[in-house]
Coordinates of C-alpha atoms in Angstrom, one line a residue:
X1 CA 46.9 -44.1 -7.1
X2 CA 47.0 -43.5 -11.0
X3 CA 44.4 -44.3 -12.8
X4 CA 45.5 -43.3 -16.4
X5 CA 48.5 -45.7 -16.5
X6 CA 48.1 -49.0 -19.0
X7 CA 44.2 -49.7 -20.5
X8 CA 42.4 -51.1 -17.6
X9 CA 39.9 -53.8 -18.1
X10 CA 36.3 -53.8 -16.1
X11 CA 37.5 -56.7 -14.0
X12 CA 40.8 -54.7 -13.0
X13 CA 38.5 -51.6 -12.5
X14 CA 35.9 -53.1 -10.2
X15 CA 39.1 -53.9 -7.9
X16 CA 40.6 -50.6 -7.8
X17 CA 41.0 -48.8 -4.2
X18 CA 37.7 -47.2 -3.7
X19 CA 38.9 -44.5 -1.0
X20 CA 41.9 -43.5 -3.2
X21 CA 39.4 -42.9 -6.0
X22 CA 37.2 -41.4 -3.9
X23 CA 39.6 -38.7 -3.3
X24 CA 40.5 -38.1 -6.3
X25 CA 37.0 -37.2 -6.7
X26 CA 37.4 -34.6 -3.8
X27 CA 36.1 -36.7 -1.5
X28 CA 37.4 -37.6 2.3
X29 CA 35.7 -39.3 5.1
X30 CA 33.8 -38.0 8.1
X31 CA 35.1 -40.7 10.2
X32 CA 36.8 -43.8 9.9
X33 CA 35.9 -47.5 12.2
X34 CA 38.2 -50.4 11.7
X35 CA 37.4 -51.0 7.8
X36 CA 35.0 -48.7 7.4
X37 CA 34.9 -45.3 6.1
X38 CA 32.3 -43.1 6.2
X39 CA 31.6 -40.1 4.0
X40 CA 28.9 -37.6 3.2
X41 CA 27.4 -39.4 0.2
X42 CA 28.7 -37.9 -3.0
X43 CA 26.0 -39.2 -5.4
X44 CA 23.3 -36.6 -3.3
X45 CA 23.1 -33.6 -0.2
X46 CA 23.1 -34.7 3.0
X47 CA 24.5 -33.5 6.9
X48 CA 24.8 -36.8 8.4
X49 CA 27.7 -39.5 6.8
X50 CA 25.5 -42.4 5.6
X51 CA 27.9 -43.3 2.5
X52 CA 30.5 -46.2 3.7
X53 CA 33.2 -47.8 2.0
X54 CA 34.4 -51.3 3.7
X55 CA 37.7 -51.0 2.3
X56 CA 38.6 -54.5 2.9
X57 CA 36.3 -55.5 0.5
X58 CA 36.2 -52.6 -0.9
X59 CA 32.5 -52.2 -1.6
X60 CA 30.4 -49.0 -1.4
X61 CA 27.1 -48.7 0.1
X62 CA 24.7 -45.7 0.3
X63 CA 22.8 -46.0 3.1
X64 CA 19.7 -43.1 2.2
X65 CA 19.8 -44.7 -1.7
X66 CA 19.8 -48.2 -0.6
X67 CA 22.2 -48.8 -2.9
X68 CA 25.5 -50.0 -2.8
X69 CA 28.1 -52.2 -5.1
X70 CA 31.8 -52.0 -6.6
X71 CA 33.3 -49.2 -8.1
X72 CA 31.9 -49.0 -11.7
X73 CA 28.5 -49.4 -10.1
X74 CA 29.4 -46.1 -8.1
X75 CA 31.2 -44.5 -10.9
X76 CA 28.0 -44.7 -13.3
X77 CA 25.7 -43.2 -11.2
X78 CA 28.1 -40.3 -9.8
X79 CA 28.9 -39.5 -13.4
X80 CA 25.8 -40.2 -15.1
X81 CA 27.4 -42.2 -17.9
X82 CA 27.3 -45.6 -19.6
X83 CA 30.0 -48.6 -18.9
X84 CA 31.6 -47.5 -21.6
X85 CA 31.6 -43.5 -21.4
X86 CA 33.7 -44.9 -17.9
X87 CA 36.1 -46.9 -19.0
X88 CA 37.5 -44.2 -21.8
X89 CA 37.3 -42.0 -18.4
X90 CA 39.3 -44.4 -16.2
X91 CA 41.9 -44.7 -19.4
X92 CA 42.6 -41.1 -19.1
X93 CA 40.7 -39.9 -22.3
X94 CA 38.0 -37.8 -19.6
X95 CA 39.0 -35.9 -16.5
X96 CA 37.7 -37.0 -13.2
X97 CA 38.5 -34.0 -11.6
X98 CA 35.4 -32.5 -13.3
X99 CA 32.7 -35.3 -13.3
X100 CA 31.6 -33.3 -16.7
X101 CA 28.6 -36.1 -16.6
X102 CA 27.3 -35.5 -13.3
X103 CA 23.4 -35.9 -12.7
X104 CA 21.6 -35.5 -9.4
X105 CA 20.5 -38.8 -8.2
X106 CA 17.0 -39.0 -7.0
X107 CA 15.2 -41.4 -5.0
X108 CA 13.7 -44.1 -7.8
X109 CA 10.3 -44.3 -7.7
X110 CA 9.3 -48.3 -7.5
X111 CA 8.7 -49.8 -10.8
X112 CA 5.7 -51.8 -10.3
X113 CA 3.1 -50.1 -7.9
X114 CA 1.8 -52.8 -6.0
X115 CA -1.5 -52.1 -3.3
X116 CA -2.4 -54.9 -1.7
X117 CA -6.6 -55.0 -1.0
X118 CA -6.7 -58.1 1.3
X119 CA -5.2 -60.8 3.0
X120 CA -6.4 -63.8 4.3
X121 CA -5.3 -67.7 5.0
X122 CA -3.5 -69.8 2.2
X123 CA -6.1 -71.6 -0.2
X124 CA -5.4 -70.8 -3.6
X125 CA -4.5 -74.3 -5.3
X126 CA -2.4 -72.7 -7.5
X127 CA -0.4 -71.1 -5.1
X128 CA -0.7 -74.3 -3.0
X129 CA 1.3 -76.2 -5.1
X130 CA 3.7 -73.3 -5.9
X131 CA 4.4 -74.2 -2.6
X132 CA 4.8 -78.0 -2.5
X133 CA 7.0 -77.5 -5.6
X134 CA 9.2 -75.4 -3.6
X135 CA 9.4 -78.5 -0.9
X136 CA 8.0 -76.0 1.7
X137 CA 5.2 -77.8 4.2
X138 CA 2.0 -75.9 4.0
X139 CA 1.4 -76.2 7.6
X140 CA 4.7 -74.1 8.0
X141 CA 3.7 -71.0 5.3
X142 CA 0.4 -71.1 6.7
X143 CA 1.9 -69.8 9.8
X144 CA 4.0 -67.2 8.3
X145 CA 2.5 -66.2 5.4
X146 CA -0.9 -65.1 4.2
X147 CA -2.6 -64.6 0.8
X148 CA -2.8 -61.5 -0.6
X149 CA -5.1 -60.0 -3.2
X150 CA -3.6 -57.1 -4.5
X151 CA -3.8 -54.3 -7.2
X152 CA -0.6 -53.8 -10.1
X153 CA -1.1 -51.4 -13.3
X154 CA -5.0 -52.0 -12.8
X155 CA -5.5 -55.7 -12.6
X156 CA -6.2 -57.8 -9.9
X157 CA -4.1 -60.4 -8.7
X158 CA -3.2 -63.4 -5.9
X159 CA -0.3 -64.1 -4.4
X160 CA 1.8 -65.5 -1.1
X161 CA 2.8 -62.4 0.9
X162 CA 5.3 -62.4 3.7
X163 CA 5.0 -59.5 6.2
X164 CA 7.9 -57.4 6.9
X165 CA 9.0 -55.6 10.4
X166 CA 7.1 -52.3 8.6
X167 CA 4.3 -53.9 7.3
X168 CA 4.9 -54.4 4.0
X169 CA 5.0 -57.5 2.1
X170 CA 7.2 -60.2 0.3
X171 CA 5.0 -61.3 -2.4
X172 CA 5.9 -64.3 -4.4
X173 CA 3.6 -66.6 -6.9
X174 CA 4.9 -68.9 -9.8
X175 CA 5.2 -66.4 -12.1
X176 CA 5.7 -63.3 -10.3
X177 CA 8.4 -61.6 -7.4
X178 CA 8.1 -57.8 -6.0
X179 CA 7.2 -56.0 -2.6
X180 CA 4.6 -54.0 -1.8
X181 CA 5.7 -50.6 0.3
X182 CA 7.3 -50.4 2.8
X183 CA 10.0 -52.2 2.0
X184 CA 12.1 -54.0 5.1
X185 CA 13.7 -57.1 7.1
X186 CA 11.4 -59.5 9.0
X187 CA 12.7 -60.3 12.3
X188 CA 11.2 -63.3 14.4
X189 CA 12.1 -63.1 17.5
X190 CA 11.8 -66.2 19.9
X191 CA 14.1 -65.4 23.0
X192 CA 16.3 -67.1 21.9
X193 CA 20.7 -67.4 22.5
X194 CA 21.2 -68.0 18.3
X195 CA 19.7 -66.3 14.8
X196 CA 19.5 -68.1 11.7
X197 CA 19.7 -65.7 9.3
X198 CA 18.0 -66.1 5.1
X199 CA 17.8 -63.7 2.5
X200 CA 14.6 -64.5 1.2
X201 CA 11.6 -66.1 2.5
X202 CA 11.6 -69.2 0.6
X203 CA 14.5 -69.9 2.2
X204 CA 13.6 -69.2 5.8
X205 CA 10.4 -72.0 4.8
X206 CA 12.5 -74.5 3.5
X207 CA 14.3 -74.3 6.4
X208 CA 11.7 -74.4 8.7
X209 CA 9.8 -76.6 6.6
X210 CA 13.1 -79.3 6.9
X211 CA 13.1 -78.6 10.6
X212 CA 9.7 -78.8 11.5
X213 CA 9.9 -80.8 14.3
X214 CA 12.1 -79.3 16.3
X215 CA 11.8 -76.3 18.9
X216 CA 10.5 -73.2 17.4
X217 CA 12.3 -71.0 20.3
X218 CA 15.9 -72.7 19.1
X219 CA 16.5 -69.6 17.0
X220 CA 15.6 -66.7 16.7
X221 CA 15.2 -65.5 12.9
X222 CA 16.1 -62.8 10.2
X223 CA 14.4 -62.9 6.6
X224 CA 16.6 -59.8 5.1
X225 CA 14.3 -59.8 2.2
X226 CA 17.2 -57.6 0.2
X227 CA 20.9 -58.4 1.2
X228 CA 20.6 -54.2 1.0
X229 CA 19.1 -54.4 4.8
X230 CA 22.0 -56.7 6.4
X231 CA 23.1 -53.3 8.0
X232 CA 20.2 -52.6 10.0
X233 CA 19.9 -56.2 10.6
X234 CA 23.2 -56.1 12.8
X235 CA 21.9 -54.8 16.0
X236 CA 19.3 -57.5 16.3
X237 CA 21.6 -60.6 15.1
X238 CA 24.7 -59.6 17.2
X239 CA 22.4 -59.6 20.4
X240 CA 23.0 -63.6 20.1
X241 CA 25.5 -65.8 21.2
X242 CA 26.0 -66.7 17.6
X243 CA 24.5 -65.9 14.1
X244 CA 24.0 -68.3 11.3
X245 CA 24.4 -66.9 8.0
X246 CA 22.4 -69.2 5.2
X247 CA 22.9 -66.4 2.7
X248 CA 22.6 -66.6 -1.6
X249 CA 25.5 -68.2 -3.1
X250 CA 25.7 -65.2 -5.3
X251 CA 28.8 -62.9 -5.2
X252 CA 26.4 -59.9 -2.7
X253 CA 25.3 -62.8 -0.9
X254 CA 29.0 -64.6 -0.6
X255 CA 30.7 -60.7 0.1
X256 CA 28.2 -60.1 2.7
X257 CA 29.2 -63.3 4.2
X258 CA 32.7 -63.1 4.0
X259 CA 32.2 -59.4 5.7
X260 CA 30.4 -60.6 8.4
X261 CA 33.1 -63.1 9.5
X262 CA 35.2 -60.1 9.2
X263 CA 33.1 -58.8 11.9
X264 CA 33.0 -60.6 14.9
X265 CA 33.4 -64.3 15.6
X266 CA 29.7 -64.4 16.1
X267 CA 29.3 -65.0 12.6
X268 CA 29.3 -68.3 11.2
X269 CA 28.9 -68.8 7.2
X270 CA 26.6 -72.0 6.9
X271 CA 26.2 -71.8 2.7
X272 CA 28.3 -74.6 2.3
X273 CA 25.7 -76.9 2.9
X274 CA 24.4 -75.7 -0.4
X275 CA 27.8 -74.7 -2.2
X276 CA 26.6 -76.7 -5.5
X277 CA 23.0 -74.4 -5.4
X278 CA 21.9 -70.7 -5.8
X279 CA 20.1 -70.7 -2.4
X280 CA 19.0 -72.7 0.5
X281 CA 15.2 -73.2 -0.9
X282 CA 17.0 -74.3 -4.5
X283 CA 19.2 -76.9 -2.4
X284 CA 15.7 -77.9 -0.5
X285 CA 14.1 -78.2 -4.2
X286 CA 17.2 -80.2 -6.1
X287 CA 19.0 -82.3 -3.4
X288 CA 18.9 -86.1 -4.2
X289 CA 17.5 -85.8 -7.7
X290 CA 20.4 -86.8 -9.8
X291 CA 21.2 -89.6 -6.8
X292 CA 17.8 -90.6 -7.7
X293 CA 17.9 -90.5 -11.7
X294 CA 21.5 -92.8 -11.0
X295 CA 19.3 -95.5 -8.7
X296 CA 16.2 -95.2 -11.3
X297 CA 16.4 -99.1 -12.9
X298 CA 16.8 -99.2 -16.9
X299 CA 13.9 -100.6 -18.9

């Protein structure tokens, strides 16, 4: 492919081939399965391929980085350079045969270092109605969640934490979203023949919450916490007869989707019951409200 014919906008550039630029690079695949190719990451060292490229939808993902995206997102960490430092590159004005901008890439260290002191049964009012703003049943968080009391930059502070399959936690108040190490998936397990699958927690709640009295054993259940861990989630969800995907209407959420369809015929995409929302909890939240603003008599 050549990349230094006409000016190419971001849009155009986010949608060029990824393995033909890839080689350009000097990169080739270890191995290749169906749409995905596999390659020893090129944005660190490694002996075992853990860097894919899905070429039909021609997305990236770095397994050991727990990163992943479209092009430019790959391009500005393997070169080190800004949006625009990359699109003068692209037009032909840098040479990609010597990534003259390349910087080792290093594992981030987190932002916020979270250490969580306790945890104990849901009480705090204020995160008690967190909840019932959220539309989530309190009988259901209580038996998923607990409150935490944890540590950040020296101050002490409460929150609703959701445990993860490591241990770690999902911790969520009204004015305040991060993880506590390790990060991971939370997988419920309940013997049974289907998975429901949510990206976050609130989600998963809501959905519980809406469903409360039915069977807990009808599905089993993946909370991804990051769309980043759908991978590893694969092996567990394709045990079943069929997975439900209730993913983010959000272009990762909606390409994760639309790849998992591409997978098997397992997969069933189930965000169209909230096409007109960001999420299933934000559905749970909004539904009805402007029906009832219409039915709400004048004065």
């Amino acid at each position: 492919m050549d990349f230094s014919n006409n000016r190419l906008s971001i849009a155009k550039a986010k949608e060029m081939d990824m393995v033909d630029y890839l080689s350009t690079l000097g990169h080739e695949p270890s191995k290749i399965r169906n749409n995905d190719f596999w390659y020893l990451s090129p944005l660190r060292d490694e002996k075992t391929p853990s860097f894919k490229i899905n070429r039909k939808l021609n997305r990236w993902y770095d397994h050991g980085l727990g990163k992943g995206g479209n092009l430019i997102d790959f391009a500005i960490l393997y070169h080190g350079c800004t949006v625009g430092e990359l699109m003068e590159n692209l037009n032909g004005n840098l040479s990609f045969q010597k990534p003259v901008f390349r910087q080792s890439i290093k594992e981030e260290e987190p932002e916020n270092r979270i250490r969580v002191l306790d945890d104990f049964t849901l009480s705090s009012y204020a995160l008690l109605r967190y909840l019932e703003q959220r539309r989530i049943s309190i009988e259901i968080a209580d038996r998923y969640c607990r409150e935490l009391r944890y540590e950040l930059n020296g101050k002490t502070y409460y929150g609703i934490g959701f445990k993860n399959d490591l241990g770690g936690f999902e911790i969520r108040n009204p004015y305040f979203k991060a993880s506590s190490s390790p990060k991971g998936m939370t997988t419920l397990n309940n013997g049974a023949k289907e998975a429901a699958v949510f990206e976050g927690f609130t989600d998963f709640l809501s959905f519980r919450s809406i469903h409360k009295n039915e069977p807990e054993d009808r599905f089993d259940f993946v909370v991804l916490n990051s769309v980043s861990f759908f991978e590893k989630a694969r092996p567990f969800m394709e045990r079943h007869e069929a997975v439900r995907l209730y993913l983010d209407r959000d272009t990762a959420g909606q390409n994760y989707s639309r790849y998992a369809l591409s997978l098997s015929e397992k997969y069933r995409d189930e965000s169209h019951l909230y096409r007109n929302y960001k999420d299933f909890n934000d559905w749970a939240v909004n539904f009805g409200k402007s029906e009832k603003k219409q039915l709400k008599p004048k004065r």
